Amino acid sequence: MRVTDAEREDFMDEITRDVVVIGAGAAGLTAANDLRKAGLSVVVLEARDRVGGRLWTDVVDGAMLEIGGQWVSPDQQALIDTVADLGLSTFSRYREGDSVYVGPDGVAKRFTGEMFPVAPETEATIDEITARLDAMVAEIDPDKPWEHPQAEEWDKISWDAWLREQTDDDEAVRNLAFATGSAMLTKPTHTFSLLQSLLMAASAGSYSHLVDADFILDKRVVGGLQQVPELLAERLGDDVLLNQPVRRIIWGPESAAPDRSADSVTGRRVDDLRALTARVEAAKSSSSGVTVIADGVTVRARFAILALAPVLYPRISFEPPLPRLQHQMHQHISMGFVIKVHAVYDRPFWREQGLSGTAFSPYELSHEAYDNTNHGDERGTLVGFVSDQNADDLFQISAEERKERILESLSHYYGPEAKNPVVYYESDWGTEEWTRGAYAASFDMGGLNRYGADLREPVGPIHLACSDMAGAGYQHVDGAIRQGRRAADEILERARR
């Protein structure tokens, strides 16, 4: 593998490692730590000025806010083990008292338990379809959903269309749909398939788990979940380099330049394309390693791990290009979009009303909200969520009007006092340069069955790890850790050959 002399003059530093990891989130840092423990040398390149990726804890106007991911559920064993290994403590989300549901009539109703206070016939419909979904999910391997005998069929029908085939009860459909739509994939329910929805549920163990807030949003880490990547990075010391966006990856051997002697311009272009195709094929089986060029450092390594969301791969120039399969696949993956709203008050006033802080409504701008008060904090914090089309629409208006509309929605759950927080902040990951959406990426209609089996496959010396490609723990830190371990294991197996 060769780099030109002109390119060498631009390099500020050149280092050599066994493995270069691109992305200092939970996946990349887990992989790097596992590889170092096994005796390989590593370096992690991070584009941001911090580690953590979509985990980010910061102080805003004097309030500690978990701007990104934050919850730990009982099924997330990889994350639970990592939290324990790092010596971190957890605490339970506040859930004492009544929850609130706002139905199509706009009336707030208090309730306890898992079922919303809907009409008996609607409740029966929700129960029946939930049982049907649990049975379907039980047949799904979250790591290989495309292997289900009906995967192709289920990937051709949208989540919304399938639900509406089951019942004409619109309230039941809305309440069933939002668990994987607004709440998790953060896309309109007509834009992704039944199979994608079943994968989301299978990643949590069942559809019932996914709709149970007391399960999926069980605990938080004292001091914030970003401590997981921060402590993992500490173990790597100077081998984590921040402010190093990767611009180019040169992989595989250099092939000879195409013959330019032909008289026909068209012929030259065809020859060039043939040569490029041959170079890509040669690179896939080459043992020449990679050269990774970031803004301030160049790394030569035997292997690379792309530990970032697939939607960010186009930010990197690959030489030769990635194979056509990856080019096609990545065009069928996109991020969702959600605004995470943080409202901090001088006290958790809703508790005085006997409310847990848990609130839901498929008819509200903020479709769900929770008590998000920090451990040991006398102030009270509510966190609410505005997803997909609603989130798009809110960014067409001014920040002042957006805040007013969101707080108005929260007041429908908690009363007029919700309109007057002492600290207010909106997590807008859609404008974050190195993320471009939230919570995670998912396939469009038909994409999961068509490309899912290839999503995690290495490309020559380049391995892939991200929560967006997880099975168990999909979209969560748990999945990122699992994928980091998988990528490290793949490289260790190859390194031993």
CSV table of C-alpha atoms in Angstrom, one decimal, residues 80-472:
chain,number,residue,atom,x,y,z
A,80,ILE,CA,-24.8,-3.9,33.3
A,81,ASP,CA,-21.6,-5.9,33.4
A,82,THR,CA,-19.6,-2.9,32.0
A,83,VAL,CA,-21.2,-0.5,34.5
A,84,ALA,CA,-20.2,-2.9,37.4
A,85,ASP,CA,-16.7,-3.4,36.0
A,86,LEU,CA,-16.2,0.4,35.9
A,87,GLY,CA,-17.3,0.8,39.5
A,88,LEU,CA,-20.4,2.9,38.7
A,89,SER,CA,-23.6,3.0,40.6
A,90,THR,CA,-27.2,3.0,39.4
A,91,PHE,CA,-30.5,4.3,40.8
A,92,SER,CA,-34.1,3.5,39.8
A,93,ARG,CA,-36.2,6.0,37.8
A,94,TYR,CA,-38.8,7.6,40.0
A,95,ARG,CA,-42.2,5.9,39.4
A,96,GLU,CA,-44.3,6.2,42.6
A,97,GLY,CA,-47.8,7.5,42.1
A,98,ASP,CA,-50.1,7.7,39.1
A,99,SER,CA,-49.2,7.9,35.4
A,100,VAL,CA,-51.1,10.2,33.0
A,101,TYR,CA,-52.7,9.4,29.6
A,102,VAL,CA,-54.2,11.9,27.2
A,103,GLY,CA,-56.7,10.3,24.8
A,104,PRO,CA,-58.3,11.6,21.6
A,105,ASP,CA,-60.7,13.8,23.6
A,106,GLY,CA,-57.7,15.7,25.0
A,107,VAL,CA,-58.6,14.9,28.6
A,108,ALA,CA,-55.8,13.9,31.0
A,109,LYS,CA,-56.6,10.6,32.9
A,110,ARG,CA,-54.6,9.2,35.8
A,111,PHE,CA,-53.9,5.5,35.9
A,112,THR,CA,-51.7,2.8,37.4
A,113,GLY,CA,-50.3,-0.3,35.8
A,114,GLU,CA,-49.3,-0.9,32.2
A,115,MET,CA,-52.6,-0.5,30.4
A,116,PHE,CA,-53.7,3.0,29.3
A,117,PRO,CA,-57.2,4.1,30.5
A,118,VAL,CA,-59.0,3.4,27.2
A,119,ALA,CA,-62.4,2.0,26.4
A,120,PRO,CA,-62.8,-1.7,27.3
A,121,GLU,CA,-63.1,-2.7,23.6
A,122,THR,CA,-59.9,-0.8,22.8
A,123,GLU,CA,-58.1,-2.4,25.8
A,124,ALA,CA,-59.2,-5.8,24.6
A,125,THR,CA,-57.9,-5.1,21.1
A,126,ILE,CA,-54.5,-3.8,22.4
A,127,ASP,CA,-54.2,-6.9,24.6
A,128,GLU,CA,-55.0,-9.3,21.7
A,129,ILE,CA,-52.6,-7.7,19.2
A,130,THR,CA,-49.9,-7.4,21.8
A,131,ALA,CA,-50.1,-11.1,22.5
A,132,ARG,CA,-50.0,-11.7,18.7
A,133,LEU,CA,-46.9,-9.6,18.4
A,134,ASP,CA,-45.2,-11.3,21.4
A,135,ALA,CA,-45.7,-14.6,19.6
A,136,MET,CA,-44.2,-13.3,16.4
A,137,VAL,CA,-41.3,-11.7,18.2
A,138,ALA,CA,-40.6,-15.0,20.0
A,139,GLU,CA,-39.8,-16.5,16.6
A,140,ILE,CA,-37.3,-13.7,15.7
A,141,ASP,CA,-33.6,-14.0,16.3
A,142,PRO,CA,-32.7,-10.4,16.9
A,143,ASP,CA,-29.2,-11.0,15.4
A,144,LYS,CA,-30.7,-12.6,12.2
A,145,PRO,CA,-34.3,-11.4,11.7
A,146,TRP,CA,-33.9,-11.9,8.0
A,147,GLU,CA,-33.7,-15.7,8.5
A,148,HIS,CA,-37.4,-15.9,9.6
A,149,PRO,CA,-39.5,-17.8,7.0
A,150,GLN,CA,-41.8,-14.8,6.7
A,151,ALA,CA,-39.1,-12.1,6.8
A,152,GLU,CA,-39.5,-11.1,3.1
A,153,GLU,CA,-43.3,-10.8,3.5
A,154,TRP,CA,-43.0,-8.9,6.8
A,155,ASP,CA,-40.5,-6.5,5.3
A,156,LYS,CA,-42.8,-5.5,2.4
A,157,ILE,CA,-45.6,-4.2,4.6
A,158,SER,CA,-45.3,-1.1,6.7
A,159,TRP,CA,-45.8,-1.2,10.5
A,160,ASP,CA,-48.8,1.1,10.2
A,161,ALA,CA,-50.4,-0.9,7.4
A,162,TRP,CA,-50.0,-4.2,9.3
A,163,LEU,CA,-51.6,-2.8,12.4
A,164,ARG,CA,-54.5,-1.3,10.5
A,165,GLU,CA,-55.1,-4.7,8.9
A,166,GLN,CA,-55.5,-6.1,12.4
A,167,THR,CA,-58.2,-3.6,13.6
A,168,ASP,CA,-60.1,-0.5,12.6
A,169,ASP,CA,-59.8,0.9,16.2
A,170,ASP,CA,-57.6,4.0,15.5
A,171,GLU,CA,-56.8,4.6,19.2
A,172,ALA,CA,-55.6,1.0,19.6
A,173,VAL,CA,-53.5,1.4,16.4
A,174,ARG,CA,-51.9,4.6,17.6
A,175,ASN,CA,-51.1,3.2,21.1
A,176,LEU,CA,-49.6,0.0,19.6
A,177,ALA,CA,-47.7,1.8,16.9
A,178,PHE,CA,-45.9,4.5,18.9
A,179,ALA,CA,-43.7,2.1,20.9
A,180,THR,CA,-41.6,1.3,17.9
A,181,GLY,CA,-42.4,4.4,15.9
A,182,SER,CA,-42.3,7.7,17.8
A,183,ALA,CA,-40.7,6.1,20.9
A,184,MET,CA,-37.8,4.1,19.4
A,185,LEU,CA,-37.2,4.3,15.6
A,186,THR,CA,-38.4,7.9,15.8
A,187,LYS,CA,-39.8,7.7,12.2
A,188,PRO,CA,-43.4,7.9,10.9
A,189,THR,CA,-44.9,4.4,11.2
A,190,HIS,CA,-45.7,4.2,7.4
A,191,THR,CA,-41.9,4.6,6.6
A,192,PHE,CA,-40.6,1.3,8.1
A,193,SER,CA,-41.6,-2.3,7.9
A,194,LEU,CA,-43.3,-4.8,10.2
A,195,LEU,CA,-40.0,-6.7,10.2
A,196,GLN,CA,-38.1,-3.7,11.4
A,197,SER,CA,-40.6,-3.2,14.2
A,198,LEU,CA,-40.3,-6.8,15.2
A,199,LEU,CA,-36.5,-6.5,15.3
A,200,MET,CA,-36.9,-3.5,17.6
A,201,ALA,CA,-39.1,-5.5,19.9
A,202,ALA,CA,-36.9,-8.7,19.7
A,203,SER,CA,-33.9,-6.6,20.7
A,204,ALA,CA,-35.6,-6.0,24.1
A,205,GLY,CA,-36.8,-9.6,24.5
A,206,SER,CA,-40.5,-9.1,23.6
A,207,TYR,CA,-42.9,-6.5,22.4
A,208,SER,CA,-44.3,-6.4,26.0
A,209,HIS,CA,-40.9,-5.4,27.3
A,210,LEU,CA,-40.7,-2.6,24.8
A,211,VAL,CA,-44.0,-1.0,25.8
A,212,ASP,CA,-43.3,-1.4,29.5
A,213,ALA,CA,-41.6,1.8,30.7
A,214,ASP,CA,-40.8,0.3,34.0
A,215,PHE,CA,-38.7,-2.3,32.2
A,216,ILE,CA,-37.1,-0.5,29.3
A,217,LEU,CA,-36.4,2.7,31.3
A,218,ASP,CA,-35.5,1.0,34.6
A,219,LYS,CA,-32.4,2.6,36.0
A,220,ARG,CA,-29.9,5.4,35.4
A,221,VAL,CA,-26.2,5.7,36.3
A,222,VAL,CA,-25.4,8.1,39.1
A,223,GLY,CA,-23.5,11.0,37.5
A,224,GLY,CA,-24.6,10.1,33.9
A,225,LEU,CA,-24.2,7.3,31.4
A,226,GLN,CA,-21.4,9.1,29.5
A,227,GLN,CA,-19.1,7.9,32.3
A,228,VAL,CA,-19.0,4.5,30.7
A,229,PRO,CA,-17.1,5.7,27.6
A,230,GLU,CA,-15.2,8.2,29.6
A,231,LEU,CA,-13.8,5.6,32.0
A,232,LEU,CA,-13.2,3.2,29.1
A,233,ALA,CA,-11.2,5.9,27.4
A,234,GLU,CA,-9.2,6.5,30.6
A,235,ARG,CA,-8.0,3.0,30.4
A,236,LEU,CA,-6.6,3.7,26.9
A,237,GLY,CA,-4.8,6.9,28.0
A,238,ASP,CA,-3.0,8.7,25.2
A,239,ASP,CA,-4.2,6.2,22.6
A,240,VAL,CA,-7.5,8.1,22.3
A,241,LEU,CA,-7.1,11.1,20.1
A,242,LEU,CA,-9.8,13.8,20.0
A,243,ASN,CA,-10.6,16.3,17.3
A,244,GLN,CA,-9.4,13.9,14.6
A,245,PRO,CA,-12.1,13.5,12.0
A,246,VAL,CA,-11.1,10.8,9.5
A,247,ARG,CA,-11.1,12.0,6.0
A,248,ARG,CA,-9.6,9.1,4.0
A,249,ILE,CA,-9.1,5.4,4.3
A,250,ILE,CA,-6.7,3.7,1.9
A,251,TRP,CA,-7.1,-0.1,2.0
A,252,GLY,CA,-5.7,-2.9,0.1
A,253,PRO,CA,-2.8,-2.9,-2.4
A,254,GLU,CA,-2.3,-0.2,-5.0
A,255,SER,CA,-3.0,-1.6,-8.5
A,256,ALA,CA,-1.2,-0.5,-11.6
A,257,ALA,CA,-2.6,2.6,-13.3
A,258,PRO,CA,-5.0,1.9,-16.1
A,259,ASP,CA,-3.5,1.8,-19.6
A,260,ARG,CA,-4.2,5.3,-21.1
A,261,SER,CA,-2.9,4.4,-24.6
A,262,ALA,CA,-6.2,3.7,-26.2
A,263,ASP,CA,-7.4,6.2,-28.7
A,264,SER,CA,-11.0,6.1,-27.6
A,265,VAL,CA,-12.0,8.3,-24.6
A,266,THR,CA,-14.9,6.0,-24.0
A,267,GLY,CA,-12.6,3.0,-24.1
A,268,ARG,CA,-10.3,4.6,-21.5
A,269,ARG,CA,-13.3,5.2,-19.2
A,270,VAL,CA,-14.4,1.6,-19.5
A,271,ASP,CA,-10.9,0.4,-18.8
A,272,ASP,CA,-10.6,2.7,-15.8
A,273,LEU,CA,-13.9,1.3,-14.4
A,274,ARG,CA,-12.8,-2.3,-15.0
A,275,ALA,CA,-9.5,-1.6,-13.3
A,276,LEU,CA,-11.2,0.1,-10.3
A,277,THR,CA,-13.6,-2.9,-10.0
A,278,ALA,CA,-10.6,-5.3,-10.0
A,279,ARG,CA,-8.8,-3.2,-7.4
A,280,VAL,CA,-11.9,-3.3,-5.1
A,281,GLU,CA,-12.0,-7.1,-5.4
A,282,ALA,CA,-8.3,-7.4,-4.8
A,283,ALA,CA,-8.5,-5.2,-1.7
A,284,LYS,CA,-11.2,-7.4,-0.1
A,285,SER,CA,-8.8,-10.3,0.1
A,286,SER,CA,-5.6,-8.3,0.6
A,287,SER,CA,-3.4,-8.5,3.7
A,288,SER,CA,-1.9,-5.1,3.1
A,289,GLY,CA,-3.8,-3.4,5.9
A,290,VAL,CA,-5.0,0.2,6.0
A,291,THR,CA,-3.8,3.8,6.0
A,292,VAL,CA,-6.2,6.1,7.9
A,293,ILE,CA,-5.8,9.8,7.3
A,294,ALA,CA,-7.3,12.2,9.9
A,295,ASP,CA,-6.9,15.9,10.2
A,296,GLY,CA,-3.8,15.8,12.3
A,297,VAL,CA,-2.5,12.2,12.2
A,298,THR,CA,-2.0,9.3,9.8
A,299,VAL,CA,-2.3,5.8,11.1
A,300,ARG,CA,-1.0,2.7,9.4
A,301,ALA,CA,-2.6,-0.5,10.8
A,302,ARG,CA,-3.3,-4.1,10.0
A,303,PHE,CA,-7.0,-3.6,10.7
A,304,ALA,CA,-9.5,-0.8,11.1
A,305,ILE,CA,-12.9,-0.7,13.0
A,306,LEU,CA,-15.5,1.8,11.8
A,307,ALA,CA,-17.2,2.4,15.1
A,308,LEU,CA,-19.6,5.1,14.0
A,309,ALA,CA,-23.1,5.2,12.5
A,310,PRO,CA,-23.4,3.9,8.9
A,311,VAL,CA,-24.9,7.2,7.8
A,312,LEU,CA,-21.5,8.8,8.5
A,313,TYR,CA,-19.5,6.5,6.3
A,314,PRO,CA,-20.0,8.8,3.3
A,315,ARG,CA,-18.0,11.5,5.2
A,316,ILE,CA,-14.9,9.3,4.6
A,317,SER,CA,-13.2,8.9,1.2
A,318,PHE,CA,-12.4,5.2,0.7
A,319,GLU,CA,-9.6,4.3,-1.7
A,320,PRO,CA,-10.5,2.2,-3.5
A,321,PRO,CA,-14.2,2.8,-2.9
A,322,LEU,CA,-16.2,0.4,-0.8
A,323,PRO,CA,-17.7,-2.5,-2.8
A,324,ARG,CA,-21.0,-1.8,-4.6
A,325,LEU,CA,-22.9,-3.8,-2.0
A,326,GLN,CA,-22.0,-1.4,0.7
A,327,HIS,CA,-22.8,1.6,-1.6
A,328,GLN,CA,-26.3,0.2,-2.2
A,329,MET,CA,-26.9,-0.9,1.4
A,330,HIS,CA,-26.0,2.4,3.0
A,331,GLN,CA,-28.5,4.3,0.8
A,332,HIS,CA,-31.3,2.3,2.4
A,333,ILE,CA,-30.3,3.2,6.0
A,334,SER,CA,-31.3,6.5,7.6
A,335,MET,CA,-31.5,8.1,11.0
A,336,GLY,CA,-34.6,8.8,12.9
A,337,PHE,CA,-35.2,12.2,14.5
A,338,VAL,CA,-36.3,13.1,18.0
A,339,ILE,CA,-36.1,16.2,20.2
A,340,LYS,CA,-35.3,15.3,23.8
A,341,VAL,CA,-36.7,18.0,26.0
A,342,HIS,CA,-35.2,18.8,29.4
A,343,ALA,CA,-37.3,20.9,31.8
A,344,VAL,CA,-35.9,21.5,35.3
A,345,TYR,CA,-38.0,23.0,38.1
A,346,ASP,CA,-37.2,24.2,41.6
A,347,ARG,CA,-38.8,21.0,42.9
A,348,PRO,CA,-40.6,17.9,41.5
A,349,PHE,CA,-44.0,19.5,41.9
A,350,TRP,CA,-45.8,16.6,40.2
A,351,ARG,CA,-45.0,14.3,43.1
A,352,GLU,CA,-47.0,16.6,45.3
A,353,GLN,CA,-50.0,15.7,43.1
A,354,GLY,CA,-49.3,12.0,43.5
A,355,LEU,CA,-48.0,11.7,40.0
A,356,SER,CA,-45.0,9.5,39.0
A,357,GLY,CA,-44.1,11.8,36.2
A,358,THR,CA,-44.7,9.1,33.6
A,359,ALA,CA,-47.0,10.3,30.9
A,360,PHE,CA,-48.1,9.1,27.4
A,361,SER,CA,-50.2,10.2,24.5
A,362,PRO,CA,-50.1,9.4,20.8
A,363,TYR,CA,-52.1,12.6,20.4
A,364,GLU,CA,-49.8,15.0,22.1
A,365,LEU,CA,-46.8,16.9,20.7
A,366,SER,CA,-44.7,15.3,23.4
A,367,HIS,CA,-45.8,11.7,23.1
A,368,GLU,CA,-44.2,10.6,26.3
A,369,ALA,CA,-42.5,12.2,29.4
A,370,TYR,CA,-40.9,11.0,32.6
A,371,ASP,CA,-39.5,12.1,35.9
A,372,ASN,CA,-35.8,12.5,35.1
A,373,THR,CA,-34.7,14.0,38.4
A,374,ASN,CA,-31.0,13.4,39.1
A,375,HIS,CA,-29.9,11.3,42.0
A,376,GLY,CA,-29.8,13.4,45.2
A,377,ASP,CA,-31.1,16.5,43.5
A,378,GLU,CA,-33.6,18.7,45.3
A,379,ARG,CA,-34.8,20.1,42.0
A,380,GLY,CA,-37.2,18.2,39.8
A,381,THR,CA,-36.5,17.4,36.1
A,382,LEU,CA,-39.0,16.2,33.5
A,383,VAL,CA,-37.8,14.8,30.2
A,384,GLY,CA,-40.2,14.7,27.2
A,385,PHE,CA,-39.8,13.6,23.6
A,386,VAL,CA,-41.1,15.0,20.3
A,387,SER,CA,-40.4,12.7,17.3
A,388,ASP,CA,-40.4,12.3,13.6
A,389,GLN,CA,-42.8,14.6,11.7
A,390,ASN,CA,-43.7,16.6,14.8
A,391,ALA,CA,-40.0,17.2,15.4
A,392,ASP,CA,-39.5,18.3,11.8
A,393,ASP,CA,-42.4,20.7,12.0
A,394,LEU,CA,-41.2,22.3,15.2
A,395,PHE,CA,-37.9,23.4,13.6
A,396,GLN,CA,-39.9,25.4,11.0
A,397,ILE,CA,-40.8,27.9,13.8
A,398,SER,CA,-38.8,30.1,16.1
A,399,ALA,CA,-37.0,28.7,19.2
A,400,GLU,CA,-39.3,30.8,21.4
A,401,GLU,CA,-42.5,29.4,19.8
A,402,ARG,CA,-41.1,25.9,19.8
A,403,LYS,CA,-40.4,26.1,23.6
A,404,GLU,CA,-43.9,27.5,24.2
A,405,ARG,CA,-45.6,24.7,22.3
A,406,ILE,CA,-43.6,21.9,23.9
A,407,LEU,CA,-44.2,23.2,27.4
A,408,GLU,CA,-47.9,23.6,26.6
A,409,SER,CA,-47.9,19.9,25.7
A,410,LEU,CA,-46.2,19.0,28.9
A,411,SER,CA,-48.8,21.1,30.9
A,412,HIS,CA,-51.5,18.9,29.5
A,413,TYR,CA,-50.0,16.1,31.6
A,414,TYR,CA,-48.8,17.9,34.7
A,415,GLY,CA,-50.8,21.1,34.9
A,416,PRO,CA,-49.8,24.8,34.3
A,417,GLU,CA,-46.8,24.7,36.5
A,418,ALA,CA,-45.0,22.7,33.8
A,419,LYS,CA,-44.9,25.9,31.7
A,420,ASN,CA,-42.3,27.6,34.0
A,421,PRO,CA,-39.1,25.6,34.3
A,422,VAL,CA,-36.0,27.3,35.7
A,423,VAL,CA,-33.8,25.5,33.1
A,424,TYR,CA,-35.0,24.4,29.6
A,425,TYR,CA,-32.9,22.7,26.9
A,426,GLU,CA,-33.6,20.7,23.7
A,427,SER,CA,-31.3,18.0,22.6
A,428,ASP,CA,-31.2,18.4,18.9
A,429,TRP,CA,-29.0,15.6,17.5
A,430,GLY,CA,-30.2,16.3,14.0
A,431,THR,CA,-27.9,19.2,13.6
A,432,GLU,CA,-24.9,17.5,15.4
A,433,GLU,CA,-22.3,17.2,12.7
A,434,TRP,CA,-21.0,13.8,13.7
A,435,THR,CA,-24.4,12.2,14.5
A,436,ARG,CA,-27.1,13.6,12.2
A,437,GLY,CA,-30.2,12.2,13.9
A,438,ALA,CA,-31.5,10.2,16.8
A,439,TYR,CA,-31.8,7.8,18.3
A,440,ALA,CA,-30.3,5.5,15.7
A,441,ALA,CA,-30.4,4.3,12.0
A,442,SER,CA,-32.8,1.8,10.6
A,443,PHE,CA,-33.6,0.4,7.1
A,444,ASP,CA,-36.3,1.7,4.8
A,445,MET,CA,-39.1,-0.6,3.6
A,446,GLY,CA,-37.6,-3.9,2.4
A,447,GLY,CA,-34.0,-3.0,3.3
A,448,LEU,CA,-33.6,-5.2,6.4
A,449,ASN,CA,-34.4,-8.4,4.6
A,450,ARG,CA,-32.5,-7.3,1.5
A,451,TYR,CA,-29.3,-6.2,3.2
A,452,GLY,CA,-29.4,-7.1,6.9
A,453,ALA,CA,-27.2,-10.2,6.6
A,454,ASP,CA,-24.4,-8.1,5.1
A,455,LEU,CA,-24.6,-5.1,7.5
A,456,ARG,CA,-21.9,-6.3,9.9
A,457,GLU,CA,-19.7,-8.2,7.5
A,458,PRO,CA,-16.1,-6.9,7.3
A,459,VAL,CA,-14.8,-5.3,4.1
A,460,GLY,CA,-11.2,-6.5,3.7
A,461,PRO,CA,-9.3,-5.2,6.7
A,462,ILE,CA,-12.2,-2.9,7.7
A,463,HIS,CA,-14.5,-4.2,10.5
A,464,LEU,CA,-17.7,-2.5,11.6
A,465,ALA,CA,-19.2,-1.9,15.0
A,466,CYS,CA,-22.1,0.3,16.1
A,467,SER,CA,-25.4,0.1,18.1
A,468,ASP,CA,-27.2,0.7,14.8
A,469,MET,CA,-26.2,-2.7,13.6
A,470,ALA,CA,-26.9,-4.6,16.8
A,471,GLY,CA,-29.4,-7.4,17.3
A,472,ALA,CA,-29.7,-7.7,21.1
